[in-house]
Amino acid sequence: CTLEGSGFIKKYRKLFSDSGVLRVARENYAYTALKGKTAFLYVNVNGMDVCFKIGESFCEVRNFVAQQLIQTEDGCELTANVWYYEPWEEKPNTSDWWQMDQKKRSLKIPRTLTTKVTVHEHEDGLEITLHTEGLEKLPLRLQLCIPAGTVLRNDAFWLKTAGQGMIVRSGDVELALGEKILSFGPCFGEHEFQGHYSGEETNAGGYTIFCNALTPVDKTVFLRVKRK
């Protein structure tokens, strides 16, 4: 039998404060924003999943990980603060960074980096603004992780993705997977640094579009649904 009014909810908005999770569904797409995760924003368009990360190279920090998630009227804000360690007062008993007791080091609190991501919803997609304050000349990498097999195209190239990724220095990129088409941009590329070898996450199962900039950063990109 069929119950009257049964089925999936097509539009919803729910903030799970204790978990640091915001889930939103709109007519053309759905997204999830996460506190405490390197992949801080997931977007789903009719079964096509993409996610966003930000690579940060700052002492032991490798990725932006939001410490605060605030729901806004048309989206959300994610914020993180990191600081600079002072040199060791006494030589550590190991040369392995990950084995060092970092609690024994003083913090240089005035030299912090504050990274804020603001997400605004539109009918056809998301507007994402990346803003930093504090330390300068740090290489940041806004990363859009997409499924392998997605076709990328713009005025300069047309390729079917497999693994790894590329830095796109300007313009918008179309992402086509089956019948679904998204657009992303405007892209930017101010440096070629892809991150550290140790502790750096990779998108092993897909392909990554990198938009690279040096702090301070104030950039806005759009992820739009062109066909779902």
PDB file of N, CA and C in Angstrom, residues 10-57:
ATOM      1  N   LYS A  10      12.077  16.791  -0.514  1.00  0.00           N
ATOM      2  CA  LYS A  10      12.871  17.347  -1.606  1.00  0.00           C
ATOM      3  C   LYS A  10      13.665  18.581  -1.183  1.00  0.00           C
ATOM      4  N   LYS A  11      13.149  19.336  -0.220  1.00  0.00           N
ATOM      5  CA  LYS A  11      13.854  20.521   0.253  1.00  0.00           C
ATOM      6  C   LYS A  11      13.919  20.483   1.776  1.00  0.00           C
ATOM      7  N   TYR A  12      15.100  20.718   2.308  1.00  0.00           N
ATOM      8  CA  TYR A  12      15.242  20.750   3.758  1.00  0.00           C
ATOM      9  C   TYR A  12      16.505  21.520   4.135  1.00  0.00           C
ATOM     10  N   ARG A  13      16.580  21.879   5.389  1.00  0.00           N
ATOM     11  CA  ARG A  13      17.755  22.550   5.953  1.00  0.00           C
ATOM     12  C   ARG A  13      17.830  22.149   7.427  1.00  0.00           C
ATOM     13  N   LYS A  14      18.921  21.519   7.817  1.00  0.00           N
ATOM     14  CA  LYS A  14      19.041  21.045   9.186  1.00  0.00           C
ATOM     15  C   LYS A  14      20.473  21.198   9.674  1.00  0.00           C
ATOM     16  N   LEU A  15      20.640  21.913  10.777  1.00  0.00           N
ATOM     17  CA  LEU A  15      21.936  22.059  11.427  1.00  0.00           C
ATOM     18  C   LEU A  15      21.986  21.121  12.625  1.00  0.00           C
ATOM     19  N   PHE A  16      22.969  20.229  12.611  1.00  0.00           N
ATOM     20  CA  PHE A  16      23.219  19.342  13.743  1.00  0.00           C
ATOM     21  C   PHE A  16      24.360  19.960  14.557  1.00  0.00           C
ATOM     22  N   SER A  17      24.007  20.783  15.523  1.00  0.00           N
ATOM     23  CA  SER A  17      24.993  21.594  16.246  1.00  0.00           C
ATOM     24  C   SER A  17      26.026  20.743  16.969  1.00  0.00           C
ATOM     25  N   ASP A  18      25.582  19.684  17.629  1.00  0.00           N
ATOM     26  CA  ASP A  18      26.509  18.850  18.406  1.00  0.00           C
ATOM     27  C   ASP A  18      27.518  18.147  17.509  1.00  0.00           C
ATOM     28  N   SER A  19      27.099  17.803  16.310  1.00  0.00           N
ATOM     29  CA  SER A  19      27.985  17.087  15.380  1.00  0.00           C
ATOM     30  C   SER A  19      28.766  18.025  14.474  1.00  0.00           C
ATOM     31  N   GLY A  20      28.362  19.302  14.408  1.00  0.00           N
ATOM     32  CA  GLY A  20      29.022  20.235  13.507  1.00  0.00           C
ATOM     33  C   GLY A  20      28.737  19.926  12.052  1.00  0.00           C
ATOM     34  N   VAL A  21      27.472  19.622  11.748  1.00  0.00           N
ATOM     35  CA  VAL A  21      27.087  19.239  10.386  1.00  0.00           C
ATOM     36  C   VAL A  21      25.868  20.060   9.963  1.00  0.00           C
ATOM     37  N   LEU A  22      25.939  20.653   8.781  1.00  0.00           N
ATOM     38  CA  LEU A  22      24.800  21.336   8.176  1.00  0.00           C
ATOM     39  C   LEU A  22      24.434  20.611   6.897  1.00  0.00           C
ATOM     40  N   ARG A  23      23.169  20.187   6.795  1.00  0.00           N
ATOM     41  CA  ARG A  23      22.690  19.502   5.590  1.00  0.00           C
ATOM     42  C   ARG A  23      21.574  20.331   4.961  1.00  0.00           C
ATOM     43  N   VAL A  24      21.709  20.581   3.658  1.00  0.00           N
ATOM     44  CA  VAL A  24      20.742  21.402   2.931  1.00  0.00           C
ATOM     45  C   VAL A  24      20.409  20.721   1.611  1.00  0.00           C
ATOM     46  N   ALA A  25      19.130  20.685   1.282  1.00  0.00           N
ATOM     47  CA  ALA A  25      18.696  20.198  -0.034  1.00  0.00           C
ATOM     48  C   ALA A  25      17.852  21.272  -0.692  1.00  0.00           C
ATOM     49  N   ARG A  26      18.188  21.570  -1.939  1.00  0.00           N
ATOM     50  CA  ARG A  26      17.420  22.510  -2.732  1.00  0.00           C
ATOM     51  C   ARG A  26      16.950  21.788  -3.997  1.00  0.00           C
ATOM     52  N   GLU A  27      16.248  22.495  -4.841  1.00  0.00           N
ATOM     53  CA  GLU A  27      15.641  21.850  -6.010  1.00  0.00           C
ATOM     54  C   GLU A  27      16.676  21.244  -6.942  1.00  0.00           C
ATOM     55  N   ASN A  28      17.807  21.932  -7.154  1.00  0.00           N
ATOM     56  CA  ASN A  28      18.785  21.494  -8.146  1.00  0.00           C
ATOM     57  C   ASN A  28      20.024  20.818  -7.564  1.00  0.00           C
ATOM     58  N   TYR A  29      20.184  20.845  -6.255  1.00  0.00           N
ATOM     59  CA  TYR A  29      21.386  20.277  -5.648  1.00  0.00           C
ATOM     60  C   TYR A  29      21.177  20.132  -4.146  1.00  0.00           C
ATOM     61  N   ALA A  30      22.105  19.401  -3.518  1.00  0.00           N
ATOM     62  CA  ALA A  30      22.142  19.295  -2.063  1.00  0.00           C
ATOM     63  C   ALA A  30      23.599  19.439  -1.627  1.00  0.00           C
ATOM     64  N   TYR A  31      23.805  19.917  -0.405  1.00  0.00           N
ATOM     65  CA  TYR A  31      25.178  20.033   0.079  1.00  0.00           C
ATOM     66  C   TYR A  31      25.238  19.776   1.575  1.00  0.00           C
ATOM     67  N   THR A  32      26.446  19.408   2.026  1.00  0.00           N
ATOM     68  CA  THR A  32      26.725  19.180   3.436  1.00  0.00           C
ATOM     69  C   THR A  32      27.987  19.932   3.803  1.00  0.00           C
ATOM     70  N   ALA A  33      27.921  20.770   4.841  1.00  0.00           N
ATOM     71  CA  ALA A  33      29.084  21.478   5.378  1.00  0.00           C
ATOM     72  C   ALA A  33      29.474  20.833   6.697  1.00  0.00           C
ATOM     73  N   LEU A  34      30.785  20.685   6.925  1.00  0.00           N
ATOM     74  CA  LEU A  34      31.270  19.915   8.064  1.00  0.00           C
ATOM     75  C   LEU A  34      32.316  20.684   8.858  1.00  0.00           C
ATOM     76  N   LYS A  35      32.166  20.677  10.155  1.00  0.00           N
ATOM     77  CA  LYS A  35      33.196  21.182  11.055  1.00  0.00           C
ATOM     78  C   LYS A  35      34.118  20.024  11.438  1.00  0.00           C
ATOM     79  N   GLY A  36      35.427  20.315  11.554  1.00  0.00           N
ATOM     80  CA  GLY A  36      36.365  19.303  12.022  1.00  0.00           C
ATOM     81  C   GLY A  36      36.805  18.289  10.996  1.00  0.00           C
ATOM     82  N   LYS A  37      36.533  18.555   9.699  1.00  0.00           N
ATOM     83  CA  LYS A  37      36.910  17.624   8.639  1.00  0.00           C
ATOM     84  C   LYS A  37      37.708  18.346   7.562  1.00  0.00           C
ATOM     85  N   THR A  38      38.679  17.649   6.969  1.00  0.00           N
ATOM     86  CA  THR A  38      39.469  18.268   5.895  1.00  0.00           C
ATOM     87  C   THR A  38      38.619  18.496   4.651  1.00  0.00           C
ATOM     88  N   ALA A  39      37.746  17.544   4.337  1.00  0.00           N
ATOM     89  CA  ALA A  39      36.767  17.760   3.265  1.00  0.00           C
ATOM     90  C   ALA A  39      35.567  18.445   3.909  1.00  0.00           C
ATOM     91  N   PHE A  40      35.527  19.773   3.814  1.00  0.00           N
ATOM     92  CA  PHE A  40      34.584  20.549   4.617  1.00  0.00           C
ATOM     93  C   PHE A  40      33.263  20.833   3.906  1.00  0.00           C
ATOM     94  N   LEU A  41      33.181  20.553   2.601  1.00  0.00           N
ATOM     95  CA  LEU A  41      31.962  20.854   1.857  1.00  0.00           C
ATOM     96  C   LEU A  41      31.749  19.807   0.768  1.00  0.00           C
ATOM     97  N   TYR A  42      30.630  19.092   0.861  1.00  0.00           N
ATOM     98  CA  TYR A  42      30.237  18.110  -0.153  1.00  0.00           C
ATOM     99  C   TYR A  42      29.017  18.630  -0.895  1.00  0.00           C
ATOM    100  N   VAL A  43      29.014  18.446  -2.207  1.00  0.00           N
ATOM    101  CA  VAL A  43      27.887  18.865  -3.034  1.00  0.00           C
ATOM    102  C   VAL A  43      27.441  17.680  -3.886  1.00  0.00           C
ATOM    103  N   ASN A  44      26.135  17.448  -3.927  1.00  0.00           N
ATOM    104  CA  ASN A  44      25.578  16.356  -4.722  1.00  0.00           C
ATOM    105  C   ASN A  44      24.587  16.923  -5.732  1.00  0.00           C
ATOM    106  N   VAL A  45      24.788  16.556  -6.996  1.00  0.00           N
ATOM    107  CA  VAL A  45      23.875  16.954  -8.062  1.00  0.00           C
ATOM    108  C   VAL A  45      23.403  15.688  -8.768  1.00  0.00           C
ATOM    109  N   ASN A  46      22.214  15.236  -8.413  1.00  0.00           N
ATOM    110  CA  ASN A  46      21.606  14.075  -9.060  1.00  0.00           C
ATOM    111  C   ASN A  46      22.547  12.869  -9.072  1.00  0.00           C
ATOM    112  N   GLY A  47      23.218  12.626  -7.945  1.00  0.00           N
ATOM    113  CA  GLY A  47      24.105  11.473  -7.826  1.00  0.00           C
ATOM    114  C   GLY A  47      25.563  11.749  -8.116  1.00  0.00           C
ATOM    115  N   MET A  48      25.892  12.914  -8.647  1.00  0.00           N
ATOM    116  CA  MET A  48      27.285  13.304  -8.889  1.00  0.00           C
ATOM    117  C   MET A  48      27.801  14.031  -7.651  1.00  0.00           C
ATOM    118  N   ASP A  49      28.816  13.450  -6.998  1.00  0.00           N
ATOM    119  CA  ASP A  49      29.355  14.009  -5.761  1.00  0.00           C
ATOM    120  C   ASP A  49      30.705  14.677  -6.004  1.00  0.00           C
ATOM    121  N   VAL A  50      30.846  15.898  -5.504  1.00  0.00           N
ATOM    122  CA  VAL A  50      32.132  16.592  -5.500  1.00  0.00           C
ATOM    123  C   VAL A  50      32.349  17.133  -4.091  1.00  0.00           C
ATOM    124  N   CYS A  51      33.600  17.442  -3.761  1.00  0.00           N
ATOM    125  CA  CYS A  51      33.862  18.015  -2.444  1.00  0.00           C
ATOM    126  C   CYS A  51      34.994  19.027  -2.522  1.00  0.00           C
ATOM    127  N   PHE A  52      35.051  19.882  -1.503  1.00  0.00           N
ATOM    128  CA  PHE A  52      36.062  20.934  -1.431  1.00  0.00           C
ATOM    129  C   PHE A  52      36.989  20.704  -0.240  1.00  0.00           C
ATOM    130  N   LYS A  53      38.272  20.980  -0.473  1.00  0.00           N
ATOM    131  CA  LYS A  53      39.275  21.016   0.579  1.00  0.00           C
ATOM    132  C   LYS A  53      40.133  22.258   0.372  1.00  0.00           C
ATOM    133  N   ILE A  54      40.866  22.660   1.406  1.00  0.00           N
ATOM    134  CA  ILE A  54      41.843  23.736   1.277  1.00  0.00           C
ATOM    135  C   ILE A  54      43.156  23.235   1.848  1.00  0.00           C
ATOM    136  N   GLY A  55      44.187  23.197   1.010  1.00  0.00           N
ATOM    137  CA  GLY A  55      45.512  22.821   1.472  1.00  0.00           C
ATOM    138  C   GLY A  55      46.205  24.021   2.092  1.00  0.00           C
ATOM    139  N   GLU A  56      46.720  23.851   3.312  1.00  0.00           N
ATOM    140  CA  GLU A  56      47.473  24.898   3.998  1.00  0.00           C
ATOM    141  C   GLU A  56      48.820  24.316   4.413  1.00  0.00           C
ATOM    142  N   SER A  57      49.886  25.053   4.225  1.00  0.00           N
ATOM    143  CA  SER A  57      51.226  24.584   4.574  1.00  0.00           C
ATOM    144  C   SER A  57      51.781  25.501   5.659  1.00  0.00           C
TER     145      SER A  57
END
